[in-house]
Amino acid sequence: NAGVTQTPKFRVLKTGQSMTLLCAQDMNHEYMYWYRQDPGMGLRLIHYSVGEGTTAKGEVPDGYNVSRLKKQNFLLGLESAAPSQTSVYFCASSPNQGANGYTFGSGTRLTVV
Amino acid sequence: EDKVVQSPLSLVVHEGDTVTLNCSYEVTNFRSLLWYKQEKKAPTFLFMLTSSGIEKKSGRLSSILDKKELFSILNITATQTGDSAIYLCAAPYGGATNKLIFGTGTLLAVQP
């Protein structure tokens, strides 16, 4: 049982390049989330999904897009990477409201130069 | 605006010490407060608190919630070097979506 798997684990991008981060969960969870973690700022919600085919904006959505075409996968796209998007990105999933928190992926460390 | 505030931001103790980490919150339609431990990678779940005054305990870790004063504490007794981590508290917000708002975390370093 893999839980939540994120790929890639590390990536270096040049300013202006695009990329997609993949999150896959095998727990049949309805809800999925993308957070970014920056020093001194905690985890901040980028986008989230409450079910297959649905997405919504979180606190810091600018510069990112997401898709949830299949229940088990939640993709985070950076259209034109900027140095301000240098961060550690965490995907998480949850079965439903009120569940005991999230199951997190192991994170993707992204550096934009 | 919903918010979660943790203190202190960082803490250095010696093995065997007892530490208390603080988390205050202002969340509309508050439901619960969660504590996570984050070592090198993903946060791992510690506790979920929903009722005031009822202590949750797991080994040397314990936590309690005060819904009147809007705060929670996480206690760690007889600290060990393996307790070194960032401790995060979070609360669900924004209705039936299970979104979490996180505090900035407390970085705990336990020295031998």
Tab-separated table of C-alpha atoms in Angstrom:
chain	number	residue	atom	x	y	z
A	1	ASN	CA	0.000	0.000	0.000
A	2	ALA	CA	1.896	3.029	-1.304
A	3	GLY	CA	-0.373	5.767	0.121
A	4	VAL	CA	0.375	9.073	-1.605
A	5	THR	CA	3.174	9.139	-4.156
A	6	GLN	CA	4.653	12.311	-5.594
A	7	THR	CA	6.889	12.567	-8.618
A	8	PRO	CA	9.451	13.934	-9.148
A	9	LYS	CA	11.178	14.294	-5.766
A	10	PHE	CA	13.556	17.015	-6.931
A	11	ARG	CA	13.617	19.338	-9.909
A	12	VAL	CA	15.528	22.403	-11.041
A	13	LEU	CA	13.829	24.638	-13.604
A	14	LYS	CA	14.908	27.709	-15.445
A	15	THR	CA	12.699	30.782	-15.241
A	16	GLY	CA	9.948	30.517	-17.838
A	17	GLN	CA	10.002	26.741	-18.159
A	18	SER	CA	6.917	24.681	-17.471
A	19	MET	CA	6.475	21.433	-15.610
A	20	THR	CA	3.883	19.131	-14.074
A	21	LEU	CA	4.020	17.562	-10.642
A	22	LEU	CA	2.153	14.293	-10.301
A	23	CYS	CA	0.361	13.070	-7.201
A	24	ALA	CA	-1.111	9.591	-7.065
A	25	GLN	CA	-3.025	7.987	-4.200
A	26	ASP	CA	-4.206	4.412	-3.889
A	27	MET	CA	-6.560	4.817	-0.912
A	28	ASN	CA	-9.670	5.755	-2.900
A	29	HIS	CA	-9.741	9.155	-1.188
A	30	GLU	CA	-12.200	11.732	-2.481
A	31	TYR	CA	-10.295	14.868	-1.486
A	32	MET	CA	-6.852	15.862	-2.683
A	33	TYR	CA	-4.734	18.958	-2.057
A	34	TRP	CA	-1.586	20.707	-3.157
A	35	TYR	CA	0.353	22.752	-0.588
A	36	ARG	CA	3.612	24.602	-0.746
A	37	GLN	CA	5.924	24.972	2.237
A	38	ASP	CA	8.294	27.893	2.582
A	39	PRO	CA	10.544	28.769	5.537
A	40	GLY	CA	8.712	30.766	8.180
A	41	MET	CA	5.377	30.500	6.352
A	42	GLY	CA	4.095	27.033	7.105
A	43	LEU	CA	2.076	25.112	4.546
A	44	ARG	CA	-0.166	27.132	2.250
A	45	LEU	CA	-2.925	25.695	0.104
A	46	ILE	CA	-2.488	26.141	-3.648
A	47	HIS	CA	-5.418	24.178	-5.116
A	48	TYR	CA	-7.634	21.364	-4.019
A	49	SER	CA	-10.185	18.888	-5.326
A	50	VAL	CA	-13.227	17.356	-3.661
A	51	GLY	CA	-13.738	14.688	-6.287
A	52	GLU	CA	-12.899	13.466	-9.755
A	53	GLY	CA	-13.350	16.213	-12.321
A	54	THR	CA	-13.512	19.043	-9.750
A	55	THR	CA	-10.863	21.568	-8.726
A	56	ALA	CA	-10.863	24.794	-6.728
A	57	LYS	CA	-8.432	27.545	-5.771
A	58	GLY	CA	-6.746	27.718	-2.406
A	59	GLU	CA	-4.887	30.599	-0.780
A	60	VAL	CA	-2.019	30.947	-3.269
A	61	PRO	CA	-3.209	29.713	-6.688
A	62	ASP	CA	-1.547	32.263	-8.977
A	63	GLY	CA	0.876	30.753	-11.467
A	64	TYR	CA	-0.435	27.212	-10.983
A	65	ASN	CA	-3.062	25.040	-12.637
A	66	VAL	CA	-4.417	21.659	-11.622
A	67	SER	CA	-6.375	18.769	-13.049
A	68	ARG	CA	-8.160	15.782	-11.521
A	69	LEU	CA	-9.188	13.668	-14.496
A	70	LYS	CA	-8.971	10.445	-12.509
A	71	LYS	CA	-9.876	10.044	-8.847
A	72	GLN	CA	-6.464	8.705	-7.926
A	73	ASN	CA	-4.395	11.425	-9.620
A	74	PHE	CA	-4.026	15.148	-8.963
A	75	LEU	CA	-1.668	17.077	-11.215
A	76	LEU	CA	-0.113	20.448	-10.446
A	77	GLY	CA	1.181	22.466	-13.379
A	78	LEU	CA	3.496	25.441	-13.474
A	79	GLU	CA	2.912	27.253	-16.745
A	80	SER	CA	5.893	29.626	-16.645
A	81	ALA	CA	8.083	29.043	-13.618
A	82	ALA	CA	9.310	31.979	-11.562
A	83	PRO	CA	11.965	32.095	-8.797
A	84	SER	CA	9.129	32.857	-6.316
A	85	GLN	CA	7.850	29.341	-6.964
A	86	THR	CA	10.981	27.820	-5.461
A	87	SER	CA	9.515	25.769	-2.648
A	88	VAL	CA	8.735	22.313	-1.331
A	89	TYR	CA	5.422	21.053	-2.675
A	90	PHE	CA	3.297	18.554	-0.789
A	91	CYS	CA	0.328	16.658	-2.065
A	92	ALA	CA	-2.168	15.261	0.421
A	93	SER	CA	-5.374	13.280	0.352
A	94	SER	CA	-8.288	12.783	2.701
A	95	PRO	CA	-11.255	10.406	2.579
A	96	ASN	CA	-13.931	12.922	3.622
A	97	GLN	CA	-14.764	15.793	5.907
A	98	GLY	CA	-13.866	15.217	9.497
A	99	ALA	CA	-11.308	12.536	8.783
A	100	ASN	CA	-8.241	12.402	11.001
A	101	GLY	CA	-6.245	14.810	8.906
A	102	TYR	CA	-4.407	14.037	5.748
A	103	THR	CA	-2.088	11.480	4.274
A	104	PHE	CA	0.813	13.405	2.788
A	105	GLY	CA	3.156	12.588	-0.028
A	106	SER	CA	6.888	12.838	0.589
A	107	GLY	CA	7.211	16.172	-1.178
A	108	THR	CA	8.846	17.673	-4.263
A	109	ARG	CA	11.684	20.121	-3.824
A	110	LEU	CA	11.544	22.574	-6.721
A	111	THR	CA	14.171	25.185	-7.432
A	112	VAL	CA	13.615	27.825	-10.107
A	113	VAL	CA	16.762	29.625	-11.223
B	1	GLU	CA	-9.748	35.833	8.431
B	2	ASP	CA	-8.988	32.363	9.747
B	3	LYS	CA	-5.555	31.911	11.285
B	4	VAL	CA	-3.428	29.564	13.339
B	5	VAL	CA	-0.445	30.874	15.287
B	6	GLN	CA	2.264	28.762	16.875
B	7	SER	CA	4.860	29.633	19.465
B	8	PRO	CA	7.706	29.521	19.966
B	9	LEU	CA	9.054	29.492	16.422
B	10	SER	CA	12.020	27.438	17.542
B	11	LEU	CA	13.257	25.758	20.672
B	12	VAL	CA	16.473	24.045	21.730
B	13	VAL	CA	16.408	21.666	24.694
B	14	HIS	CA	18.510	18.843	26.123
B	15	GLU	CA	17.524	15.218	26.239
B	16	GLY	CA	15.261	14.512	29.164
B	17	ASP	CA	13.712	17.970	29.257
B	18	THR	CA	9.961	18.530	29.033
B	19	VAL	CA	8.699	20.924	26.373
B	20	THR	CA	5.385	22.654	25.777
B	21	LEU	CA	4.447	23.872	22.314
B	22	ASN	CA	1.631	26.353	21.845
B	23	CYS	CA	-0.998	26.800	19.176
B	24	SER	CA	-3.691	29.490	19.155
B	25	TYR	CA	-6.398	29.715	16.548
B	26	GLU	CA	-9.184	31.832	15.149
B	27	VAL	CA	-11.270	29.708	12.811
B	28	THR	CA	-14.854	30.284	11.761
B	29	ASN	CA	-17.088	27.314	12.623
B	30	PHE	CA	-14.226	25.593	14.393
B	31	ARG	CA	-14.433	21.802	14.286
B	32	SER	CA	-11.102	20.410	15.344
B	33	LEU	CA	-7.390	21.027	15.773
B	34	LEU	CA	-4.688	18.713	14.512
B	35	TRP	CA	-1.033	18.250	15.407
B	36	TYR	CA	1.578	16.902	13.005
B	37	LYS	CA	5.256	16.036	13.315
B	38	GLN	CA	7.475	16.792	10.347
B	39	GLU	CA	10.963	15.380	10.174
B	40	LYS	CA	12.814	15.462	6.889
B	41	LYS	CA	9.892	14.775	4.632
B	42	ALA	CA	6.113	14.653	4.943
B	43	PRO	CA	4.168	15.650	8.055
B	44	THR	CA	2.860	12.704	10.020
B	45	PHE	CA	-0.344	12.846	12.031
B	46	LEU	CA	-0.121	12.975	15.830
B	47	PHE	CA	-3.448	14.031	17.313
B	48	MET	CA	-6.857	15.401	16.470
B	49	LEU	CA	-8.646	17.332	19.210
B	50	THR	CA	-12.297	18.232	19.143
B	51	SER	CA	-13.363	18.641	22.773
B	52	SER	CA	-12.071	20.977	25.426
B	53	GLY	CA	-10.228	19.586	28.394
B	54	ILE	CA	-9.847	16.026	27.141
B	55	GLU	CA	-6.202	15.056	26.910
B	56	LYS	CA	-4.998	12.954	24.044
B	57	LYS	CA	-1.917	10.917	24.845
B	58	SER	CA	0.523	8.807	22.897
B	59	GLY	CA	3.591	7.662	24.771
B	60	ARG	CA	5.543	10.723	25.882
B	61	LEU	CA	3.386	13.085	23.817
B	62	SER	CA	0.141	14.578	24.980
B	63	SER	CA	-2.121	17.370	23.825
B	64	ILE	CA	-5.108	19.264	25.102
B	65	LEU	CA	-7.531	21.784	23.660
B	66	ASP	CA	-9.140	24.832	25.289
B	67	LYS	CA	-12.060	25.958	23.125
B	68	LYS	CA	-12.900	28.866	25.416
B	69	GLU	CA	-9.460	30.439	25.171
B	70	LEU	CA	-8.896	29.150	21.588
B	71	PHE	CA	-5.616	27.360	22.064
B	72	SER	CA	-3.989	23.982	22.267
B	73	ILE	CA	-0.729	22.744	23.733
B	74	LEU	CA	1.462	19.820	22.822
B	75	ASN	CA	3.611	18.439	25.612
B	76	ILE	CA	6.595	16.182	25.162
B	77	THR	CA	8.114	14.681	28.295
B	78	ALA	CA	11.563	13.119	28.659
B	79	THR	CA	12.577	14.400	25.233
B	80	GLN	CA	14.863	12.344	23.009
B	81	THR	CA	16.968	13.341	20.009
B	82	GLY	CA	14.405	11.564	17.834
B	83	ASP	CA	11.844	14.164	18.862
B	84	SER	CA	13.780	16.782	16.884
B	85	ALA	CA	11.385	17.943	14.181
B	86	ILE	CA	9.015	20.688	13.124
B	87	TYR	CA	5.696	20.424	14.937
B	88	LEU	CA	2.736	21.790	13.034
B	89	CYS	CA	-0.758	22.526	14.182
B	90	ALA	CA	-3.645	22.950	11.791
B	91	ALA	CA	-7.405	23.398	11.723
B	92	PRO	CA	-10.039	22.593	9.099
B	93	TYR	CA	-11.679	25.670	7.599
B	94	GLY	CA	-13.914	26.718	4.745
B	95	GLY	CA	-16.849	24.345	5.092
B	96	ALA	CA	-17.189	20.794	3.804
B	97	THR	CA	-13.884	20.579	1.963
B	98	ASN	CA	-11.535	19.467	4.751
B	99	LYS	CA	-9.056	22.195	3.795
B	100	LEU	CA	-6.503	22.759	6.553
B	101	ILE	CA	-4.977	26.040	7.647
B	102	PHE	CA	-1.545	25.528	9.181
B	103	GLY	CA	0.524	27.442	11.650
B	104	THR	CA	4.119	28.250	10.760
B	105	GLY	CA	5.368	25.423	12.941
B	106	THR	CA	7.723	25.107	15.902
B	107	LEU	CA	11.204	23.812	15.165
B	108	LEU	CA	12.323	21.654	18.078
B	109	ALA	CA	15.947	20.636	18.423
B	110	VAL	CA	16.812	18.141	21.160
B	111	GLN	CA	20.504	18.030	21.984
B	112	PRO	CA	22.166	14.955	23.523
